[in-house]
Amino acid sequence: MTVAVRRRSATPEAPIYTPADIEALSAANHEPEWLRESRHVAWELYEMLPMPGRTDEEWRRTDYRSIRWDEAPIVTGSNVSLDVVPRETLEPLIGDQQAGTLVFVDGQVVHYEVTDTLRQQGVVFTDLVTACRDYPELVRARLMTQAVKPSDGKFAALHAALWTHGVFLYVPRGKMVELPLHVVMYHTQPGATLGHVLVSLDEASSATILVDYLSAAGDAQSTYIGATELLVGDGANLRYVGLQDWNRATYEFSHQRARVAKDATLDWVIGTMGGKLVKSFIEVELDGFAAQGRVSGMFFADGVQMFDHDTQQNHNAPMTKSDLLFKGAAKDEARSLWQGMIKSQPKMQKIDGFQASRNLLLSPDARMDAIPGLEIEADDVRCTHAATFGTLEEAPVFYLMSRGIPRPQAELMVTEGFFEELLERIPFERVQDRLRAALEAKIVGANSLK
Amino acid sequence: MGAALEIRNLHVTVEDKPILRGVNLTVKQGEVHALMGPNGSGKSTLANVLLGNPAYQVTAGQIIFDGQDLMELEADERSRAGLFLAFQYPVSIPGVTLANFLRLAINARMKAADPTSKGISVSDFRKLMRAKMDSLNMDHSFAGRYLNEGFSGGEKKRAEILQMAVLNPKITILDETDSGLDIDALRVVSEGVANLRGPDLGVLVITHYQRILNYIKPDYVHIMYQGRIVESGGADMALRLEETGYDWVREKFGEEQA
């Protein structure tokens, strides 16, 4: 008892970074002055904001206090190499080619490749540090000014002050990026990284991008404080897939927000498999007339994992359509929480919003919560939500067994079948297969409860 | 010597309620038996128990198949031993395609017989599926659809018979395969079964109505009532039931429930 108390009092309740961390990052990256300044402005905001706690509605059900902030120094990647990244992650997404690849290890670029076609189209696909130096006119107006803002919360402000690495994709007006783009953020070191994704599609352009978040197995605490910003311009079409499979000692706090303009379409797939505790805000702002956003989330929590997805679909214009589906499973002593909200501004008529949360409970000690919500201030709207919970059903398992399939395989098939609808929304077959294998390992595997 | 399914003095309860109360029946390869009887007499319970559905408890009796005591085998082992059940209400399984599922079912058989087996090749499987689907007038696109998901009543029953054709059992049990089918679907499904008939297949047709037996002529007809087989006879008994209904059975064997 006394030991526990002493240990707690010795653990800081908030991050222990200082403005010197900003200076170190800025200097190491040879950052332009505007960026260094914006980091300091964000820092001031960060200092003013309280740490979120259980009195905040958004954080009420997620207790992250087991994190040791004294074990979250910013990772400075050294001796990094592409060789440590699992081969299957680096396979081309479709066929044998893709438009661009960007691989980070511990926040450092270890591999960068773009096709000539992409360059000729005027597409910018590069790491964010380089983009800030080489394309300030594109980055400055977009980086944490439109989608995720430092004022979104303590972790958003911290991210704005201390982001360590990131990717920047800009597609000019009318350009279609036919082949997919692939980003891998791979971590081998304990400590904190703050990764950023900034995607901006100009009018009537299109792109497809996959971001893989992975880390090497390890017991030492890691922290990821991320931000994802997706700006989809008028009539543009973005397919965005973000898949996370951190090791079991990783805490993640992320803000992800998309802004979808007039007649634009966003197809967003999110996969959460790894980490110890994940808190992710996922928000879609349908800003323009007839903008459409589909959000598909899949997760599988096992061991003592805790996943908290907090989603919002904001209908800020008439004739907008949103469609959100989260499907997840929890086994062992894992926990999951999904809180979803559909909001409409007044007078935004003919909007169509849908949200559904489907939960598969695979152990009596696991716990899953789903809290749907609607805040509608218009009358000619169609907004619906649904949340369901179930355990593995015996009838389909018996059916498969009655055809000669042994029970473990039958249970696996029924459980995998639950996710198939979402896997099929990922436009890369190889990535689907990789996720199927990850799911299979979780379903049959005896992941330690540590 | 063909395999035989022997049911001896079988007693079964569901949630402590006795449903089967001493069933005796033997079905051999090459024979077609019809099991008829009014609703609630225990026919579907028998079908499920034969395949080992864990929702049913066997309290007494034996089921012997091909010399093995089935009570010691799980559903998947019973299937691999050569038993098949065409379900009355096949469940839908989202995310599992008919083709993928059947390939795994074939592979499970091959691997049980030979642990080093790599399973059926993709091209062999495709050929097998196409041939069997054609024989049942099934569109090839069915193979890629999720199991029974959004299938019509007739499509579900056809898919059951397709599975039977692909898995090639020794003894098959058809649990009210005719229910809910219009006359055309009934003909296709019944002819599908009739085509598989032969010295290597024993069939137990569980049905309420005689009409399916016009296509699958039984060698023996049994009447189940209140959890027992109360009468057995030849094909003509089914015709008699069609004319007279089950009232005479109720009169002869009583209305009382245990």
XYZ file of C-alpha atoms in Angstrom:
708
model
C 0.000 0.000 0.000
C 2.610 2.542 1.066
C 4.748 1.504 -1.848
C 1.904 2.171 -4.258
C 1.239 5.594 -2.773
C 4.871 6.546 -2.873
C 5.125 5.403 -6.464
C 2.117 7.460 -7.493
C 3.326 10.591 -5.859
C 6.620 10.170 -7.669
C 4.883 9.966 -11.051
C 4.142 13.291 -12.728
C 0.468 13.777 -13.547
C 1.218 15.635 -16.735
C 3.903 15.590 -19.426
C 7.184 17.120 -18.317
C 8.261 18.688 -21.591
C 9.594 22.245 -21.696
C 10.081 24.916 -24.360
C 13.634 23.616 -24.632
C 12.139 20.566 -26.354
C 10.683 22.912 -28.984
C 14.049 24.547 -29.506
C 15.753 21.194 -29.840
C 13.252 19.978 -32.439
C 13.266 23.217 -34.356
C 17.034 23.308 -34.504
C 17.416 19.650 -35.433
C 14.914 20.101 -38.280
C 16.259 23.472 -39.464
C 12.733 24.750 -39.252
C 11.620 28.099 -40.639
C 10.934 30.798 -38.129
C 7.140 30.846 -38.654
C 6.993 27.216 -37.608
C 9.151 27.700 -34.534
C 6.935 30.578 -33.517
C 3.739 28.648 -34.073
C 5.099 25.879 -31.865
C 5.706 28.386 -29.069
C 2.224 29.878 -29.449
C 0.770 26.373 -29.179
C 2.963 25.760 -26.147
C 1.470 28.745 -24.358
C -1.991 27.408 -25.023
C -0.910 23.951 -23.882
C 0.331 25.391 -20.601
C -3.011 27.075 -19.982
C -5.182 24.026 -20.675
C -5.814 21.573 -17.821
C -5.008 17.891 -18.205
C -8.227 16.163 -19.203
C -9.653 14.040 -16.430
C -12.650 12.099 -15.345
C -14.736 15.208 -14.848
C -14.543 15.874 -18.614
C -17.384 14.091 -20.407
C -15.112 13.005 -23.255
C -12.642 11.430 -20.843
C -14.994 10.221 -18.145
C -14.714 6.539 -19.048
C -11.065 6.420 -19.990
C -8.546 6.468 -17.207
C -5.078 6.970 -18.666
C -3.364 7.771 -15.369
C -1.289 4.598 -15.467
C 0.970 6.378 -17.965
C 4.357 7.418 -16.588
C 5.086 10.844 -18.025
C 8.629 10.609 -16.712
C 9.072 7.753 -19.189
C 7.915 9.784 -22.181
C 10.959 11.711 -23.391
C 10.803 12.685 -27.043
C 12.398 10.018 -29.207
C 15.333 11.198 -31.240
C 15.818 8.509 -33.824
C 19.400 7.509 -34.356
C 20.925 4.631 -36.295
C 17.563 4.140 -37.965
C 17.244 1.782 -40.883
C 14.570 0.444 -43.210
C 15.765 -3.074 -42.396
C 13.863 -3.211 -39.106
C 10.487 -2.650 -40.756
C 8.550 -5.909 -41.331
C 8.737 -6.909 -44.994
C 5.018 -7.586 -45.370
C 4.297 -3.984 -44.395
C 6.431 -2.756 -47.270
C 4.839 -4.827 -50.003
C 3.226 -2.768 -52.745
C -0.442 -2.195 -52.018
C -1.707 -3.089 -55.461
C 0.144 -5.062 -58.124
C 3.808 -4.136 -58.089
C 3.726 -0.363 -58.012
C 2.442 2.603 -56.091
C 2.609 6.335 -56.560
C 4.703 7.018 -53.503
C 6.122 5.503 -50.361
C 7.341 7.213 -47.235
C 8.691 5.180 -44.335
C 9.645 6.558 -40.945
C 11.527 4.724 -38.240
C 11.421 6.444 -34.875
C 10.294 9.623 -36.576
C 13.154 9.686 -39.113
C 12.669 9.160 -42.838
C 14.355 5.910 -43.863
C 12.770 5.463 -47.249
C 11.201 7.872 -49.700
C 10.066 7.207 -53.194
C 7.697 8.907 -55.611
C 6.961 8.209 -59.245
C 7.812 10.672 -62.016
C 4.124 10.797 -62.897
C 3.364 12.123 -59.456
C 6.000 14.837 -59.756
C 4.789 15.809 -63.218
C 1.280 16.194 -61.868
C 2.567 18.736 -59.384
C 1.595 16.541 -56.480
C 3.556 17.114 -53.290
C 4.100 13.984 -51.267
C 6.877 14.315 -48.759
C 7.656 14.360 -45.089
C 6.251 17.291 -43.168
C 9.584 18.723 -42.009
C 10.775 18.985 -45.601
C 7.391 20.322 -46.709
C 7.553 23.114 -44.111
C 10.917 24.184 -45.528
C 10.206 23.698 -49.233
C 6.495 24.439 -49.560
C 5.695 26.951 -46.815
C 3.046 28.598 -49.020
C 1.144 25.315 -49.100
C 1.760 24.096 -45.586
C 1.506 27.204 -43.498
C -2.152 27.918 -44.283
C -3.110 24.326 -43.638
C -1.046 22.971 -40.773
C -3.274 22.901 -37.706
C -5.270 25.884 -38.885
C -8.287 24.270 -40.543
C -8.864 20.728 -39.364
C -7.158 19.906 -36.061
C -6.460 23.056 -34.069
C -4.239 23.480 -31.013
C -7.308 24.646 -29.117
C -9.018 21.263 -29.600
C -7.558 20.054 -26.335
C -4.520 19.531 -24.198
C -3.069 16.846 -26.450
C -3.833 18.799 -29.633
C -1.980 21.799 -28.235
C 0.907 19.591 -27.141
C 1.022 18.060 -30.594
C 1.093 21.481 -32.265
C 3.979 22.489 -30.038
C 6.026 19.336 -30.305
C 5.116 17.301 -33.394
C 8.150 15.282 -34.304
C 7.500 14.060 -37.821
C 4.764 13.704 -40.346
C 3.636 13.407 -43.912
C 2.328 16.056 -46.257
C 0.240 15.248 -49.307
C -1.009 17.963 -51.581
C -2.859 17.236 -54.806
C -3.435 20.217 -57.103
C -6.696 21.061 -58.771
C -8.055 18.460 -61.157
C -5.246 15.939 -60.662
C -6.109 12.317 -60.126
C -3.527 10.226 -58.339
C -4.383 6.834 -59.767
C -2.004 4.681 -57.753
C -2.106 4.548 -53.970
C 0.305 6.287 -51.624
C 1.721 4.494 -48.644
C 3.098 5.865 -45.383
C 4.608 3.721 -42.627
C 5.393 5.056 -39.179
C 7.406 2.402 -37.400
C 8.767 2.717 -33.895
C 11.536 0.782 -32.194
C 12.390 3.114 -29.303
C 10.464 3.693 -26.113
C 9.519 7.279 -25.355
C 7.231 9.693 -27.155
C 6.676 10.460 -30.826
C 4.185 12.967 -32.159
C 3.323 12.088 -35.733
C 1.304 14.203 -38.102
C -0.625 13.497 -41.274
C -1.717 16.432 -43.402
C -3.584 15.656 -46.595
C -4.979 18.379 -48.792
C -6.869 17.742 -52.008
C -7.662 20.725 -54.178
C -10.812 21.026 -56.233
C -11.803 17.984 -58.301
C -8.710 15.994 -57.478
C -8.464 12.515 -56.039
C -6.091 10.302 -54.091
C -5.905 7.099 -52.092
C -3.541 6.821 -49.166
C -2.726 4.263 -46.498
C -0.939 5.131 -43.283
C 0.402 2.214 -41.231
C 1.293 2.806 -37.581
C 3.430 0.019 -36.143
C 6.005 -0.650 -33.519
C 8.456 -3.368 -32.587
C 7.475 -5.633 -29.705
C 8.614 -4.319 -26.371
C 7.685 -3.785 -22.743
C 9.079 -0.288 -22.316
C 6.444 2.441 -22.422
C 5.842 4.321 -25.660
C 3.605 7.302 -26.208
C 2.160 8.528 -29.483
C 0.439 11.871 -29.616
C -0.893 12.163 -33.128
C -2.878 14.387 -35.400
C -4.488 13.641 -38.733
C -5.831 16.416 -40.926
C -7.745 15.656 -44.091
C -8.831 18.576 -46.268
C -11.013 17.517 -49.151
C -11.717 20.361 -51.576
C -14.757 20.960 -53.779
C -15.663 17.865 -55.766
C -12.519 16.052 -54.646
C -12.424 12.395 -53.674
C -10.216 11.063 -50.898
C -9.856 7.481 -49.794
C -7.929 7.389 -46.567
C -6.981 4.297 -44.590
C -5.230 4.486 -41.227
C -4.218 1.231 -39.558
C -2.683 1.105 -36.117
C -0.895 -1.884 -34.616
C 1.351 -0.552 -31.856
C 2.983 -2.817 -29.326
C 1.256 -3.447 -25.998
C 3.212 -0.796 -24.106
C 2.003 2.132 -26.199
C -0.379 4.905 -25.174
C -1.966 6.825 -28.013
C -3.770 10.152 -27.856
C -4.917 11.376 -31.253
C -7.004 14.042 -32.852
C -8.166 13.269 -36.364
C -10.404 15.547 -38.342
C -11.544 15.773 -41.939
C -13.128 18.748 -43.645
C -15.172 17.879 -46.700
C -16.166 20.630 -49.109
C -18.958 20.984 -51.642
C -19.709 17.824 -53.646
C -16.611 16.167 -52.241
C -16.379 12.601 -51.014
C -14.366 11.124 -48.189
C -14.043 7.393 -47.614
C -12.198 6.891 -44.340
C -11.225 3.525 -42.891
C -9.737 3.208 -39.434
C -8.263 0.067 -37.924
C -7.232 -0.173 -34.277
C -5.474 -3.342 -33.217
C -2.532 -2.433 -31.017
C -1.558 -0.270 -28.111
C -2.224 -0.437 -24.421
C -4.589 2.511 -24.291
C -5.890 4.401 -27.290
C -7.909 7.585 -27.127
C -8.792 8.880 -30.546
C -11.052 11.722 -31.602
C -12.320 11.153 -35.133
C -14.354 13.948 -36.630
C -15.838 14.638 -40.022
C -16.941 18.153 -40.902
C -19.258 18.155 -43.900
C -18.787 21.791 -44.800
C -20.062 22.046 -48.345
C -23.354 21.442 -50.077
C -23.821 17.698 -50.780
C -20.528 16.709 -49.181
C -20.331 13.028 -48.291
C -18.320 11.230 -45.654
C -18.138 7.544 -44.877
C -16.227 6.417 -41.809
C -15.557 2.738 -41.237
C -13.862 1.696 -38.039
C -12.726 -1.736 -36.982
C -11.025 -2.736 -33.788
C -10.132 -5.849 -31.829
C -9.127 -5.424 -28.211
C -7.580 -8.265 -26.253
C -5.446 -8.737 -23.164
C -5.892 -5.581 -21.132
C -6.132 -3.202 -24.075
C -8.416 -0.189 -23.839
C -9.660 1.478 -27.024
C -11.666 4.663 -26.872
C -12.985 6.037 -30.162
C -14.822 9.303 -29.985
C -16.480 10.132 -33.292
C -18.360 13.110 -34.577
C -20.236 13.704 -37.817
C -20.973 17.385 -38.255
C -23.408 18.393 -40.943
C -22.560 22.010 -41.616
C -24.276 22.300 -44.993
C -27.521 21.170 -46.626
C -27.759 17.887 -48.530
C -24.759 16.435 -46.744
C -24.539 12.730 -46.091
C -22.569 10.867 -43.458
C -22.356 7.144 -42.847
C -20.379 5.759 -39.937
C -19.929 2.122 -39.009
C -17.749 0.913 -36.157
C -17.351 -2.811 -35.685
C -15.266 -4.266 -32.940
C -14.580 -7.209 -30.713
C -13.187 -7.452 -27.203
C -11.817 -10.504 -25.474
C -9.861 -11.378 -22.323
C -10.083 -8.363 -19.997
C -10.054 -5.775 -22.747
C -12.274 -2.720 -22.863
C -13.659 -0.637 -25.660
C -15.672 2.498 -25.807
C -17.272 4.196 -28.757
C -18.999 7.513 -28.325
C -20.547 8.935 -31.446
C -22.345 12.126 -32.212
C -24.181 13.398 -35.265
C -24.663 17.139 -35.235
C -26.412 19.458 -37.604
C -26.439 23.206 -37.689
C -29.844 24.929 -37.853
C -31.431 25.224 -41.308
C -29.237 22.497 -42.767
C -32.055 20.686 -44.535
C -32.063 17.374 -46.364
C -29.165 15.965 -44.453
C -28.740 12.250 -44.035
C -26.712 10.993 -41.107
C -26.183 7.436 -39.999
C -24.081 5.855 -37.294
C -23.866 2.264 -36.134
C -21.743 0.489 -33.591
C -21.594 -3.306 -33.688
C -19.884 -4.989 -30.775
C -18.804 -8.595 -30.408
C -18.029 -9.609 -26.860
C -15.764 -12.655 -26.780
C -15.151 -12.982 -23.063
C -17.209 -12.448 -19.920
C -14.406 -10.316 -18.474
C -14.245 -7.957 -21.426
C -16.355 -4.846 -21.504
C -17.685 -2.817 -24.403
C -19.602 0.434 -24.270
C -21.299 2.301 -27.084
C -22.888 5.679 -26.637
C -24.596 7.063 -29.732
C -25.868 10.593 -29.846
C -27.763 13.034 -32.053
C -27.940 16.804 -31.868
C -30.117 17.925 -34.713
C -31.277 21.471 -35.186
C -33.101 21.113 -38.472
C -36.378 19.396 -39.241
C -36.105 18.034 -42.771
C -33.414 15.514 -41.923
C -32.887 11.800 -41.691
C -30.569 10.821 -38.867
C -30.430 7.342 -37.444
C -28.201 5.467 -35.089
C -27.874 1.949 -33.813
C -25.733 0.100 -31.350
C -25.730 -3.658 -30.950
C -23.899 -6.080 -28.679
C -23.582 -9.813 -29.045
C -21.493 -12.784 -28.145
C -20.243 -15.465 -30.500
C -23.383 -17.283 -31.594
C -23.534 -21.049 -31.359
C -25.925 -21.585 -34.303
C -23.494 -20.521 -37.055
C -20.628 -22.342 -35.345
C -22.695 -25.536 -35.243
C -23.647 -25.058 -38.858
C -20.005 -24.888 -39.954
C -19.067 -27.818 -37.702
C -21.869 -29.894 -39.183
C -19.967 -29.656 -42.481
C -16.794 -31.081 -40.967
C -15.010 -27.918 -39.882
C -13.449 -28.281 -36.391
C -14.748 -25.964 -33.678
C -11.738 -23.641 -33.354
C -11.745 -23.004 -37.087
C -15.531 -22.600 -37.151
C -15.379 -20.015 -34.365
C -12.593 -18.226 -36.186
C -14.609 -18.118 -39.408
C -17.692 -16.697 -37.705
C -15.622 -14.090 -35.860
C -13.658 -13.124 -38.966
C -16.914 -13.011 -40.877
C -18.088 -10.316 -38.502
C -15.244 -8.073 -39.694
C -15.365 -9.000 -43.364
C -17.790 -6.219 -44.291
C -15.240 -3.696 -43.029
C -12.187 -5.428 -44.469
C -13.817 -5.187 -47.867
C -13.905 -1.417 -47.528
C -10.102 -1.373 -47.589
C -9.230 -0.977 -51.250
C -6.018 -3.094 -51.072
C -6.240 -6.859 -51.061
C -2.803 -7.373 -49.548
C -3.689 -5.085 -46.670
C -6.931 -6.979 -46.184
C -4.949 -10.214 -45.941
C -2.503 -8.660 -43.495
C -5.419 -7.579 -41.300
C -7.066 -10.986 -41.571
C -3.859 -12.540 -40.286
C -3.697 -10.019 -37.445
C -7.309 -10.745 -36.543
C -6.677 -14.470 -36.669
C -3.719 -14.108 -34.319
C -5.905 -12.198 -31.904
C -8.830 -14.601 -32.111
C -6.889 -17.836 -31.650
C -3.870 -16.428 -29.896
C -3.440 -16.441 -26.161
C -2.190 -12.914 -25.868
C -0.702 -12.389 -22.475
C -2.807 -10.458 -20.014
C 0.191 -8.425 -19.026
C -20.760 -53.761 -46.829
C -22.279 -50.300 -46.730
C -22.371 -48.055 -43.704
C -25.467 -47.924 -41.539
C -26.909 -45.370 -39.164
C -28.496 -47.183 -36.232
C -30.624 -45.346 -33.716
C -31.345 -47.433 -30.645
C -33.883 -46.522 -27.958
C -32.941 -42.839 -28.199
C -34.227 -40.498 -25.488
C -33.602 -36.754 -25.802
C -34.586 -33.758 -23.724
C -34.463 -30.063 -24.479
C -34.271 -27.864 -21.405
C -35.400 -30.848 -19.296
C -38.443 -31.468 -21.472
C -38.470 -34.966 -23.014
C -38.849 -34.744 -26.794
C -37.675 -38.125 -28.035
C -38.872 -41.098 -26.024
C -37.279 -44.221 -27.357
C -36.590 -43.928 -31.094
C -35.400 -47.000 -32.994
C -34.446 -46.687 -36.650
C -31.757 -48.036 -38.980
C -30.844 -46.367 -42.283
C -28.342 -48.134 -44.549
C -26.377 -46.812 -47.504
C -28.471 -47.277 -50.638
C -31.803 -47.016 -48.793
C -34.267 -44.142 -48.733
C -36.366 -43.747 -45.613
C -39.086 -41.162 -45.088
C -39.826 -39.968 -41.597
C -43.223 -38.352 -41.398
C -45.399 -37.099 -38.620
C -47.360 -34.123 -37.334
C -45.651 -30.949 -36.140
C -44.044 -31.281 -32.761
C -43.594 -35.029 -32.966
C -39.798 -34.716 -32.627
C -38.600 -35.110 -36.237
C -36.334 -32.041 -36.307
C -35.026 -32.853 -32.856
C -33.924 -36.224 -34.166
C -32.165 -34.575 -37.125
C -30.256 -32.173 -34.873
C -29.317 -34.864 -32.371
C -27.928 -37.072 -35.106
C -25.474 -34.301 -36.038
C -24.621 -33.548 -32.417
C -26.251 -30.170 -31.858
C -25.180 -29.292 -28.293
C -28.553 -27.688 -27.553
C -30.043 -31.180 -27.151
C -29.292 -33.652 -24.365
C -29.315 -37.372 -25.029
C -30.495 -39.019 -21.809
C -30.563 -42.649 -22.968
C -29.935 -44.797 -26.026
C -27.310 -45.054 -28.700
C -26.518 -43.757 -32.155
C -24.150 -45.997 -34.079
C -22.803 -44.949 -37.463
C -20.581 -47.161 -39.526
C -19.735 -49.102 -36.384
C -18.765 -45.994 -34.361
C -20.588 -44.659 -31.337
C -21.617 -41.181 -32.520
C -22.191 -39.945 -28.986
C -18.459 -39.731 -28.572
C -18.023 -37.551 -31.654
C -18.409 -33.809 -32.113
C -20.513 -32.468 -34.982
C -17.476 -31.933 -37.208
C -16.270 -35.501 -36.644
C -19.718 -36.879 -37.450
C -19.696 -34.897 -40.671
C -16.255 -36.157 -41.637
C -17.399 -39.704 -40.860
C -19.967 -39.309 -43.671
C -23.119 -37.886 -42.104
C -24.884 -34.870 -43.595
C -27.830 -32.781 -42.473
C -29.663 -30.445 -44.818
C -31.073 -27.964 -42.329
C -34.684 -26.900 -42.221
C -33.612 -23.336 -41.404
C -30.020 -22.816 -42.568
C -28.458 -19.908 -40.688
C -26.856 -17.054 -42.548
C -23.217 -16.356 -41.804
C -22.094 -12.873 -42.856
C -18.571 -12.572 -44.185
C -18.176 -16.265 -45.025
C -18.634 -17.045 -48.703
C -20.224 -20.281 -49.818
C -17.146 -21.173 -51.866
C -14.596 -20.425 -49.193
C -16.586 -22.327 -46.620
C -17.020 -25.403 -48.820
C -13.340 -25.432 -49.727
C -12.445 -25.400 -46.031
C -14.970 -28.166 -45.389
C -13.354 -30.313 -48.093
C -9.888 -29.510 -46.771
C -10.928 -30.414 -43.221
C -11.886 -33.860 -44.565
C -8.652 -34.280 -46.489
C -6.562 -33.179 -43.531
C -8.396 -35.471 -41.118
C -7.668 -38.382 -43.459
C -4.066 -37.314 -44.090
C -2.505 -34.644 -41.875
C 0.095 -33.858 -44.560
C -2.602 -33.101 -47.148
C -2.420 -29.652 -48.682
C -6.136 -29.731 -49.450
C -7.926 -29.430 -52.766
C -6.313 -27.330 -55.484
C -8.030 -24.120 -56.487
C -8.670 -25.346 -60.020
C -10.021 -28.732 -58.922
C -12.306 -27.018 -56.460
C -13.552 -24.570 -59.046
C -14.336 -27.410 -61.461
C -16.159 -29.342 -58.752
C -18.221 -26.323 -57.714
C -19.161 -25.454 -61.293
C -20.278 -28.978 -62.092
C -22.361 -29.298 -58.949
C -23.881 -25.844 -59.305
C -24.835 -26.540 -62.896
C -26.570 -29.746 -61.874
C -28.708 -27.716 -59.468
C -29.365 -24.842 -61.891
C -27.502 -22.473 -59.595
C -25.937 -19.322 -60.905
C -22.151 -19.433 -60.430
C -22.271 -16.101 -58.631
C -23.699 -17.953 -55.634
C -20.233 -19.250 -54.832
C -19.069 -15.738 -53.980
C -22.048 -14.834 -51.840
C -22.078 -14.906 -48.073
C -23.541 -18.104 -46.743
C -27.354 -17.923 -46.878
C -27.202 -14.149 -46.433
C -30.132 -12.687 -48.323
C -30.882 -16.054 -49.966
C -34.536 -16.773 -50.746
C -36.114 -19.871 -49.199
C -35.525 -21.853 -52.381
C -31.940 -20.620 -52.716
C -31.144 -21.695 -49.170
C -32.448 -25.202 -49.788
C -30.592 -25.420 -53.071
C -27.420 -24.318 -51.306
C -27.944 -27.110 -48.771
C -28.221 -29.688 -51.530
C -25.155 -28.194 -53.236
C -23.174 -28.708 -50.044
C -24.408 -32.262 -49.848
C -23.400 -32.903 -53.457
C -19.935 -31.460 -52.866
C -19.309 -33.224 -49.559
C -20.533 -36.582 -50.807
C -21.886 -38.099 -47.563
C -22.723 -41.762 -46.887
C -25.953 -40.958 -45.102
C -27.867 -37.722 -45.547
C -30.730 -36.368 -43.505
C -33.066 -33.900 -45.214
C -34.912 -31.944 -42.566
C -38.096 -30.579 -44.146
C -36.157 -29.637 -47.227
C -39.504 -29.254 -48.995
C -40.920 -26.693 -46.588
C -41.401 -23.207 -47.925
C -40.635 -24.178 -51.531
C -42.868 -23.477 -54.498
C -43.467 -26.322 -56.895
C -40.600 -25.400 -59.258
C -38.060 -25.029 -56.483
C -39.267 -28.271 -54.962
C -38.722 -30.046 -58.267
C -35.187 -28.688 -58.723
C -34.173 -29.505 -55.175
C -35.795 -32.948 -55.157
C -34.317 -33.886 -58.509
C -30.956 -32.747 -57.179
C -31.309 -35.263 -54.368
C -32.722 -37.945 -56.644
C -29.693 -37.582 -58.931
C -27.381 -38.315 -56.031
C -29.309 -41.403 -55.085
C -27.381 -44.633 -55.453
C -25.931 -47.599 -53.632
C -23.483 -45.367 -51.737
C -26.029 -42.942 -50.335
C -28.541 -43.554 -47.602
C -31.259 -40.912 -47.239
C -33.538 -40.028 -44.358
C -36.190 -37.640 -45.665
C -37.945 -35.835 -42.848
C -41.129 -34.308 -44.123
C -44.596 -33.255 -43.240
C -45.964 -33.770 -46.737
C -45.937 -36.530 -49.238
C -45.171 -34.362 -52.296
C -41.355 -34.503 -52.027
C -41.658 -38.281 -52.007
C -43.015 -38.129 -55.561
C -39.481 -37.196 -56.593
C -37.536 -39.164 -53.989
C -39.346 -42.487 -53.810
C -38.802 -43.975 -50.364
C -38.120 -47.625 -49.710
C -39.545 -47.270 -46.197
C -41.883 -44.820 -44.505
C -41.998 -44.259 -40.758
C -44.443 -42.222 -38.734
C -43.185 -40.377 -35.719
C -45.611 -39.344 -33.038
C -44.928 -37.976 -29.578
C -41.253 -38.797 -29.724
C -41.510 -42.372 -30.980
C -41.770 -44.135 -34.308
C -45.237 -45.587 -34.108
C -45.691 -47.101 -37.574
C -43.368 -48.270 -40.331
C -44.277 -49.420 -43.803
C -43.613 -49.059 -47.529
C -44.013 -46.129 -49.915
C -47.767 -46.638 -50.034
C -48.084 -45.528 -46.409
C -47.065 -41.999 -47.388
C -49.845 -41.898 -49.957
C -52.319 -43.053 -47.360
C -51.202 -40.264 -45.019
C -51.698 -37.763 -47.811
C -55.332 -38.848 -48.113
C -56.228 -39.284 -44.486
C -53.942 -36.885 -42.653
C -52.566 -37.628 -39.221
C -55.896 -37.845 -37.366
C -55.916 -41.618 -37.372
C -52.445 -41.584 -35.816
C -53.674 -39.356 -33.026
C -56.720 -41.587 -32.520
C -54.727 -44.768 -32.524
C -51.854 -43.600 -30.315
C -53.661 -41.124 -28.101
C -53.529 -37.370 -27.572
C -51.870 -37.382 -24.228
C -48.535 -35.623 -23.806
C -46.068 -37.059 -21.407
